[in-house]
Coordinates of C-alpha atoms and ligand atoms in Angstrom, one line a residue:
X999 CA -23.8 -5.8 -32.1
X1000 CA -24.3 -8.5 -29.9
X1001 CA -27.5 -8.6 -27.6
X1002 CA -26.6 -10.2 -24.4
X1003 CA -23.5 -9.5 -23.1
X1004 CA -21.1 -13.2 -23.1
X1005 CA -19.0 -13.2 -19.4
X1006 CA -15.5 -13.7 -19.1
X1007 CA -16.1 -16.3 -16.6
X1008 CA -19.1 -17.1 -14.8
X1009 CA -20.3 -20.2 -12.5
X1010 CA -21.8 -23.0 -14.3
X1011 CA -24.2 -24.2 -11.1
X1012 CA -27.3 -27.4 -11.8
X1013 CA -30.1 -26.8 -9.8
X1014 CA -29.9 -30.1 -8.5
X1015 CA -27.7 -28.4 -5.8
X1016 CA -30.7 -27.2 -4.5
X1017 CA -31.7 -30.5 -3.0
X1018 CA -28.4 -30.4 -1.1
X1019 CA -28.8 -26.8 0.4
X1020 CA -32.4 -28.1 1.1
X1021 CA -31.2 -30.7 3.1
X1022 CA -28.6 -28.1 5.1
X1023 CA -31.7 -26.2 5.7
X1024 CA -33.9 -29.4 6.8
X1025 CA -30.9 -30.4 9.4
X1026 CA -29.7 -27.3 10.9
X1027 CA -26.0 -28.2 10.0
X1028 CA -25.3 -24.8 7.7
X1029 CA -21.9 -24.0 10.0
X1030 CA -18.5 -25.5 9.4
X1031 CA -19.8 -29.3 10.8
X1032 CA -21.7 -31.6 8.2
X1033 CA -22.1 -34.2 5.9
X1034 CA -21.3 -32.5 3.0
X1035 CA -18.1 -30.8 3.7
X1036 CA -16.6 -34.6 4.3
X1037 CA -18.2 -35.5 1.5
X1038 CA -16.7 -33.1 -0.7
X1039 CA -13.2 -33.1 0.5
X1040 CA -13.5 -37.6 0.1
X1041 CA -14.6 -36.7 -3.5
X1042 CA -11.6 -34.2 -3.8
X1043 CA -9.1 -36.4 -2.8
X1044 CA -10.0 -39.2 -4.8
X1045 CA -10.0 -37.3 -7.9
X1046 CA -6.5 -35.9 -7.8
X1047 CA -5.5 -38.7 -6.4
X1048 CA -4.3 -38.1 -3.0
X1049 CA -5.2 -39.7 1.0
X1050 CA -6.7 -37.0 2.3
X1051 CA -8.1 -33.4 1.5
X1052 CA -9.0 -30.4 4.2
X1053 CA -11.3 -28.1 2.8
X1054 CA -11.5 -24.5 4.1
X1055 CA -13.1 -21.0 4.0
X1056 CA -11.3 -20.3 0.3
X1057 CA -7.9 -20.6 -1.4
X1058 CA -5.8 -17.5 0.4
X1059 CA -7.3 -18.7 3.3
X1060 CA -5.3 -22.8 2.7
X1061 CA -2.4 -20.7 1.4
X1062 CA -2.1 -19.1 4.6
X1063 CA -2.7 -22.4 6.7
X1064 CA -0.3 -23.8 4.5
X1065 CA 2.4 -21.3 5.5
X1066 CA 1.7 -21.3 8.8
X1067 CA 2.4 -25.3 9.2
X1068 CA 5.3 -25.2 7.1
X1069 CA 7.0 -23.4 9.5
X1070 CA 7.3 -19.8 7.6
X1071 CA 8.6 -17.3 10.1
X1072 CA 8.1 -13.4 11.2
X1073 CA 11.5 -12.2 9.1
X1074 CA 12.0 -15.0 6.7
X1075 CA 11.9 -14.6 2.9
X1076 CA 9.3 -16.5 0.0
X1077 CA 9.8 -16.4 -3.4
X1078 CA 6.6 -15.9 -5.5
X1079 CA 5.9 -15.3 -8.7
X1080 CA 4.7 -11.4 -10.1
X1081 CA 2.6 -12.9 -12.9
X1082 CA -0.1 -13.9 -10.2
X1083 CA -3.5 -12.8 -8.8
X1084 CA -2.3 -11.1 -5.4
X1085 CA -4.3 -14.0 -3.3
X1086 CA -0.8 -15.8 -3.6
X1087 CA 0.7 -13.3 -2.4
X1088 CA -0.3 -11.7 0.5
X1089 CA -0.8 -14.9 2.8
X1090 CA 3.3 -14.2 2.9
X1091 CA 3.3 -10.7 4.5
X1092 CA 0.1 -12.5 6.8
X1093 CA 3.4 -14.4 8.5
X1094 CA 5.1 -11.1 8.9
X1095 CA 7.3 -12.8 6.1
X1096 CA 8.7 -10.8 2.7
X1097 CA 8.0 -12.1 -0.8
X1098 CA 10.9 -11.9 -3.4
X1099 CA 9.5 -11.6 -6.7
X1100 CA 10.5 -14.0 -10.0
X1101 CA 9.8 -13.1 -14.0
X1102 CA 7.1 -15.8 -15.7
X1103 CA 8.2 -17.8 -18.7
X1104 CA 6.5 -18.1 -22.0
X1105 CA 3.7 -20.3 -20.2
X1106 CA 2.9 -17.9 -17.5
X1107 CA 4.7 -19.4 -15.0
X1108 CA 7.5 -18.7 -12.1
X1109 CA 11.0 -18.8 -15.0
X1110 CA 12.9 -21.9 -13.5
X1111 CA 15.8 -20.8 -15.2
X1112 CA 15.8 -17.6 -13.7
X1113 CA 14.8 -19.1 -10.7
X1114 CA 18.0 -21.1 -10.8
X1115 CA 19.8 -18.7 -11.6
X1116 CA 18.7 -16.8 -8.4
X1117 CA 19.4 -19.5 -6.3
X1118 CA 22.4 -20.1 -7.3
X1119 CA 24.3 -16.4 -7.4
X1120 CA 22.2 -14.1 -5.2
X1121 CA 22.2 -16.4 -2.3
X1122 CA 24.7 -18.5 -0.1
X1123 CA 23.5 -22.3 0.8
X1124 CA 25.0 -22.6 4.2
X1125 CA 24.2 -25.4 7.1
X1126 CA 21.2 -26.9 4.6
X1127 CA 19.3 -23.1 4.6
X1128 CA 19.3 -20.4 1.5
X1129 CA 20.5 -17.1 3.1
X1130 CA 19.5 -14.2 0.0
X1131 CA 22.8 -12.1 -0.1
X1132 CA 20.9 -9.0 -0.5
X1133 CA 19.1 -8.9 2.5
X1134 CA 20.7 -11.5 5.0
X1135 CA 17.3 -13.2 5.3
X1136 CA 16.5 -17.1 4.4
X1137 CA 14.7 -17.5 2.1
X1138 CA 12.4 -21.1 3.4
X1139 CA 9.9 -21.6 0.2
X1140 CA 8.4 -21.2 -2.8
X1141 CA 5.4 -20.4 -4.1
X1142 CA 4.2 -21.5 -7.4
X1143 CA 1.3 -20.9 -9.1
X1144 CA 0.1 -23.0 -11.9
X1145 CA -1.1 -20.2 -13.8
X1146 CA -4.5 -19.7 -15.8
X1147 CA -4.5 -23.8 -15.3
X1148 CA -1.2 -24.6 -17.2
X1149 CA 0.9 -26.5 -15.1
X1150 CA 4.9 -25.5 -13.7
X1151 CA 7.6 -27.1 -15.3
X1152 CA 7.7 -29.8 -12.2
X1153 CA 10.3 -31.9 -12.7
X1154 CA 13.0 -28.9 -12.5
X1155 CA 10.6 -26.7 -9.5
X1156 CA 11.2 -29.9 -7.5
X1157 CA 14.9 -30.8 -8.1
X1158 CA 15.2 -26.8 -7.4
X1159 CA 13.3 -27.2 -3.9
X1160 CA 15.3 -30.5 -3.3
X1161 CA 18.7 -28.7 -4.0
X1162 CA 18.4 -26.0 -1.8
X1163 CA 15.7 -27.5 0.8
X1164 CA 13.2 -25.4 0.6
X1165 CA 9.7 -26.3 1.3
X1166 CA 6.9 -26.0 -2.2
X1167 CA 3.5 -24.8 -1.7
X1168 CA 1.6 -25.7 -5.4
X1169 CA -1.0 -22.9 -5.8
X1170 CA -3.0 -24.7 -7.6
X1171 CA -6.1 -22.9 -7.5
X1172 CA -6.4 -22.3 -11.0
X1173 CA -5.6 -26.0 -12.2
X1174 CA -8.4 -28.4 -10.7
X1175 CA -8.4 -31.1 -13.4
X1176 CA -4.7 -30.3 -14.8
X1177 CA -2.2 -32.8 -14.4
X1178 CA 0.7 -34.5 -16.3
X1179 CA 1.1 -36.5 -19.4
X1180 CA 4.5 -37.6 -19.3
X1181 CA 7.9 -37.9 -17.4
X1182 CA 8.6 -38.4 -13.8
X1183 CA 4.8 -37.0 -12.3
X1184 CA 2.4 -38.5 -15.5
X1185 CA -0.6 -39.1 -14.1
X1186 CA -0.5 -36.4 -11.3
X1187 CA -2.3 -33.8 -10.5
X1188 CA -1.2 -30.3 -10.4
X1189 CA -1.2 -29.7 -5.8
X1190 CA 0.1 -33.1 -5.5
X1191 CA 3.4 -33.0 -6.0
X1192 CA 5.1 -30.2 -3.9
X1193 CA 4.9 -30.0 0.2
X1194 CA 1.1 -28.9 -0.3
X1195 CA -1.4 -28.0 -2.5
X1196 CA -4.2 -25.3 -2.4
X1197 CA -7.7 -25.5 -4.9
X1198 CA -10.2 -22.5 -4.6
X1199 CA -13.3 -22.9 -5.8
X1200 CA -14.2 -19.1 -5.9
X1201 CA -17.1 -18.2 -8.0
X1202 CA -15.1 -17.6 -11.5
X1203 CA -12.8 -21.0 -10.9
X1204 CA -13.4 -24.3 -12.3
X1205 CA -15.9 -25.4 -9.4
X1206 CA -17.3 -23.0 -7.4
X1207 CA -18.6 -23.2 -3.9
X1208 CA -19.5 -19.6 -3.9
X1209 CA -16.0 -18.7 -2.4
X1210 CA -13.8 -21.8 -0.9
X1211 CA -10.5 -23.4 -0.9
X1212 CA -9.4 -26.9 -0.5
X1213 CA -5.7 -28.3 1.0
X1214 CA -3.9 -31.3 -0.6
X1215 CA -0.6 -33.6 0.9
X1216 CA 0.7 -36.5 1.0
X1217 CA 2.1 -35.5 4.7
X1218 CA -1.2 -36.3 6.8
X1219 CA 0.6 -34.8 9.6
X1220 CA 0.4 -31.5 7.7
X1221 CA -2.9 -31.7 7.0
X1222 CA -4.3 -33.1 10.4
X1223 CA -2.6 -30.2 11.6
X1224 CA -3.6 -27.5 9.1
X1225 CA -7.6 -29.0 9.4
X1226 CA -6.8 -28.1 13.7
X1227 CA -5.6 -24.6 13.0
X1228 CA -9.0 -23.6 10.6
X1229 CA -11.0 -24.2 13.3
X1230 CA -9.9 -21.8 16.5
X1231 CA -7.0 -24.4 17.4
X1232 CA -9.9 -26.0 19.6
X1233 CA -7.8 -28.8 21.9
X1234 CA -10.4 -29.6 24.5
X1235 CA -14.1 -28.9 22.3
X1236 CA -16.1 -29.0 25.8
X1237 CA -13.6 -27.0 27.9
X1238 CA -12.9 -24.5 24.7
X1239 CA -9.1 -25.0 25.7
X1240 CA -7.1 -23.7 23.1
X1241 CA -2.7 -24.2 23.0
X1242 CA -2.8 -21.7 19.9
X1243 CA -3.5 -19.6 17.9
X1244 CA -6.0 -20.5 15.3
X1245 CA -8.5 -19.7 12.5
X1246 CA -11.9 -19.2 11.2
X1247 CA -11.1 -20.7 8.1
X1248 CA -13.2 -24.3 8.0
X1249 CA -15.4 -24.5 5.1
X1250 CA -19.3 -24.5 5.8
X1251 CA -21.8 -27.1 4.8
X1252 CA -23.6 -24.9 2.7
X1253 CA -20.6 -24.1 0.8
X1254 CA -19.8 -28.0 0.6
X1255 CA -23.1 -29.1 -0.8
X1256 CA -22.7 -26.9 -3.9
X1257 CA -19.1 -28.4 -4.2
X1258 CA -20.3 -32.3 -3.9
X1259 CA -22.4 -31.3 -6.9
X1260 CA -19.6 -29.5 -9.0
X1261 CA -16.9 -32.2 -8.7
X1262 CA -19.1 -34.7 -10.2
X1263 CA -19.5 -32.8 -12.8
X1264 CA -15.1 -31.2 -13.5
X1265 CA -14.4 -33.4 -16.4
X1266 CA -17.7 -32.0 -18.6
X1267 CA -16.4 -29.1 -17.2
X1268 CA -13.0 -29.2 -19.0
X1269 CA -14.1 -31.7 -22.0
X1270 CA -16.7 -27.9 -23.0
X1271 CA -13.3 -25.7 -21.9
X1272 CA -10.8 -27.8 -24.3
X1273 CA -13.5 -27.5 -26.8
X1274 CA -13.7 -24.1 -27.2
X1275 CA -10.4 -23.6 -26.9
X1276 CA -9.9 -25.4 -29.4
X1277 CA -12.9 -23.7 -31.8
X1278 CA -10.3 -20.5 -30.9
X1279 CA -7.7 -21.5 -31.6
X1280 CA -8.3 -22.7 -35.1
X1281 CA -10.0 -19.2 -36.3
X1282 CA -7.9 -17.1 -34.1
X1283 CA -4.3 -18.9 -36.2
X1284 CA -5.6 -16.8 -39.4
X1285 CA -6.0 -13.7 -37.7
X1286 CA -2.8 -11.7 -38.4
X1287 CA -1.4 -10.1 -34.9
X1288 CA -2.9 -12.2 -32.0
X1289 CA -1.5 -15.3 -30.8
X1290 CA -3.2 -17.4 -28.6
X1291 CA -1.3 -18.6 -26.0
X1292 CA -0.9 -22.7 -26.0
X1293 CA -1.5 -25.1 -23.2
X1294 CA 1.6 -27.5 -22.4
X1295 CA 1.0 -30.2 -24.5
X1296 CA 2.6 -32.6 -22.5
X1297 CA 0.0 -32.8 -20.4
X1298 CA -4.1 -32.2 -19.7
X1299 CA -4.7 -28.5 -18.6
X1300 CA -7.7 -27.6 -17.7
X1301 CA -7.7 -25.2 -20.1
X1302 CA -9.2 -22.7 -17.2
X1303 CA -8.2 -18.9 -18.9
X1304 CA -7.9 -18.6 -22.5
X1305 CA -4.4 -15.8 -23.5
X1306 CA -4.9 -13.9 -26.0
X1307 CA -1.5 -11.6 -27.2
X1308 CA -2.7 -8.8 -29.7
X1309 CA 0.6 -7.1 -31.8
X1310 CA -0.8 -3.5 -32.2
X1311 CA 1.2 -3.5 -35.5
X1312 CA -0.3 -6.3 -36.8
X1313 CA -3.5 -5.9 -35.7
X1314 CA -4.1 -2.4 -36.0
X1315 CA -5.2 -1.5 -32.9
X1316 CA -3.4 -2.9 -29.2
X1317 CA -4.8 -5.0 -26.1
X1318 CA -6.6 -1.6 -24.0
X1319 CA -7.7 -0.3 -27.3
X1320 CA -9.2 -3.6 -28.2
X1321 CA -10.7 -4.3 -24.9
X1322 CA -12.2 -1.1 -25.3
X1323 CA -14.2 -2.2 -28.3
X1324 CA -15.0 -5.6 -27.0
X1325 CA -16.6 -4.3 -23.7
X1326 CA -18.4 -1.5 -25.7
X1327 CA -19.4 -4.8 -27.6
X1328 CA -20.4 -6.5 -24.6
X1329 CA -18.1 -9.6 -24.5
X1330 CA -16.4 -8.8 -21.6
X1331 CA -12.4 -9.2 -21.2
X1332 CA -9.9 -8.9 -19.0
X1333 CA -5.5 -7.6 -19.3
X1334 CA -3.5 -9.6 -17.5
X1335 CA -3.2 -8.8 -14.0
X1336 CA -1.7 -6.1 -12.3
X1337 CA 2.1 -7.6 -12.1
X1338 CA 2.5 -7.5 -8.2
X1339 CA 5.9 -6.2 -7.5
X1340 CA 4.4 -2.8 -8.7
X1341 CA 1.5 -3.5 -6.6
X1342 CA 1.5 -0.2 -3.8
X1343 CA 2.4 -2.9 -1.0
X1344 CA 5.2 -4.7 -2.5
X1345 CA 7.1 -2.0 -4.3
X1346 CA 10.0 -1.8 -2.5
X1347 CA 10.5 -6.1 -2.1
X1348 CA 13.1 -7.1 -3.7
X1349 CA 12.2 -8.4 -7.3
X1350 CA 14.6 -10.2 -10.2
X1351 CA 15.4 -9.9 -13.6
X1352 CA 11.9 -8.8 -14.5
X1353 CA 11.3 -8.6 -18.1
X1354 CA 8.7 -11.3 -19.6
X1355 CA 6.4 -10.5 -17.6
X1356 CA 6.0 -6.8 -18.4
X1357 CA 5.8 -8.2 -22.3
X1358 CA 2.4 -9.9 -21.5
X1359 CA 0.9 -7.6 -19.1
X1360 CA 1.7 -5.0 -21.7
X1361 CA -0.1 -7.1 -24.4
X1362 CA -2.5 -10.3 -22.7
X1363 CA -6.4 -10.4 -22.8
X1364 CA -8.3 -13.1 -21.6
X1365 CA -11.3 -13.6 -23.6
X1366 CA -15.0 -15.6 -22.8
X1367 CA -14.3 -18.9 -21.2
X1368 CA -17.1 -20.0 -19.3
X1369 CA -17.2 -23.8 -19.0
X1370 CA -21.5 -23.2 -20.0
X1371 CA -19.6 -20.9 -23.4
X1372 CA -21.8 -21.9 -26.3
X1373 CA -20.2 -22.6 -29.6
X1374 CA -22.4 -19.8 -31.3
X1375 CA -21.1 -17.1 -28.6
X1376 CA -17.6 -18.0 -29.2
X1377 CA -18.5 -17.5 -33.2
X1378 CA -19.8 -14.0 -31.4
X1379 CA -16.1 -13.1 -30.0
X1380 CA -14.4 -14.7 -33.1
X1381 CA -16.1 -12.3 -36.0
X1382 CA -15.4 -9.2 -33.2
X1383 CA -12.4 -10.4 -33.2
X1384 CA -11.9 -10.3 -37.3
X1385 CA -14.0 -6.8 -37.6
X1386 CA -11.3 -4.9 -36.0
X1387 CA -8.4 -6.4 -37.7
X1388 CA -6.5 -4.8 -40.0
X1389 CA -5.5 -6.9 -42.1
X1390 CA -9.1 -8.7 -42.9
X1391 CA -10.8 -5.1 -42.9
X1392 CA -8.8 -3.7 -46.2
X1393 CA -8.9 -6.7 -47.5
X1394 CA -12.4 -6.7 -47.8
X1395 CA -13.2 -2.9 -48.6
Ligands
LIG2548 C1 -3.2 -17.7 -8.3 C2 -4.4 -17.7 -7.1 N1 -4.2 -17.6 -6.3 C3 -5.7 -17.4 -5.0 C4 -6.4 -17.3 -5.3 C5 -7.0 -17.4 -3.9 O1 -8.6 -17.8 -3.8 P1 -9.7 -18.1 -3.3 O2 -10.0 -16.6 -3.7 O3 -10.4 -18.7 -3.1 O4 -8.9 -17.2 -2.5 C6 -6.8 -17.4 -6.5 C7 -7.9 -17.1 -6.9 O5 -8.9 -16.1 -6.5 C8 -6.0 -17.1 -7.9 O6 -6.2 -17.4 -9.0

C-alpha cells in the first residue's frame, strides 16, 4: 500500500515566485497592467521563436479570441477533433458557429486522411469556400489539437488547409515546448505554424500561472486585434470609447509574475518528463496487456501526459477496473476525456466516421506524469501495475 497519494499531474512551483508576487503587491500592479505581463509575453515569444505573443486569461479565452479575429461568424462551421478537452470546442459555440467532429489517429491527434476524405467527398469547393453538402453551410476553419503534447502531422495539415483555403487554429495548450525535428517544419514549435496558436497555463499544464493563456501568430495585425479585444476594445482610454464589443480576457500581472519564473524552468521540466517516460516505457514493455503510447520520434515532444492502453484479455482486468485499483492504492489516474461528439451539447452535431476514438475512450489510462515526479514514485506506480497483471501474478504463484 502506498502511503501518500501520487497525483496525476500537479504544478511544479518554485518559492522564487514569491519575489515576483511581492513586487506586484508592493507596486500595486496586480491587474491587467504591469511589467510581468510584457516580460512573460517576450519570454514565451522568444522560446517558441515568434516575434510577438499576447497573454490572456486562459487557453479557452485565447481560442475564443482566435476564432473572433479569424472571422468565424454565426452560422459558420468549424472542424474540430472528438478527442480533446471540451475547451477546444466550446469557443466555436460562443461564436454562434457549429463544430463538425473528426476521428483521431494512432497518436490521438486528428486523423488527416479522414479530414481530407471528408473535405473531398462531403463538401463542395466553390469560389474559394468549402460548403458542407449536408448543411449547405460554410466551413471556415479547423481547430487542431496537439493532444497530450504529441505534435500533429503538420505538413499534411498545412497542405489541406491551403488546398481548401481554411483558417487553422493550433490548439497547442498541451504542447508548449514540443517542436518538429525533421521535414519542412524542422525547428518550428507547435503553435507557431497555423494562422494562430494558443497555449494554456492551467494548473495541470507543463507551466502554470494558476490559470492563463498565450496567443501567438506570425500575423501581427491579428495579434494586435486580439490584444485590443482582450481589454474591452477600448478605442479611447481616457474617455472610454468602445467601437466594438470586447472581452475582459487579458492576463493579470499576478498570473504573469508566476509565468516569468515558470518559463525559465521549462526545459528542466521537459527533461524530467522524458526521463520518467523512458523509465515507464522500459518496464511497461514487459507487462503483458499494457502498451505505453509513444510520442512521434521525428519530433521533440514535451511528453506532457503519458497514456497506457489496457488490453483486458491479456492484462487480466479492464481499464476501469485498473483505474479503481490504482486509485485505491493512492495512485491517481484518469481515463481519456469523454468524446466530444457524445457530449450533451453536441449530440446533434455532424461527425465523420468516428471509429478509432471509441477504442481509445474505452481503453486508455493516463498515469502520473508531473514534472516533479521522482523516480521512487515512478517505481511505485510500475510495481502496482505489475501486481495486477494476470500473467505475472500466475507465474509468481
Ligand atoms: C486541448 C485543450 N484545449 C483547451 C484547453 C483550455 O485551456 P484553459 O484551461 O487554459 O482554458 C485545455 C486545457 O485546459 C486543453 O487541454
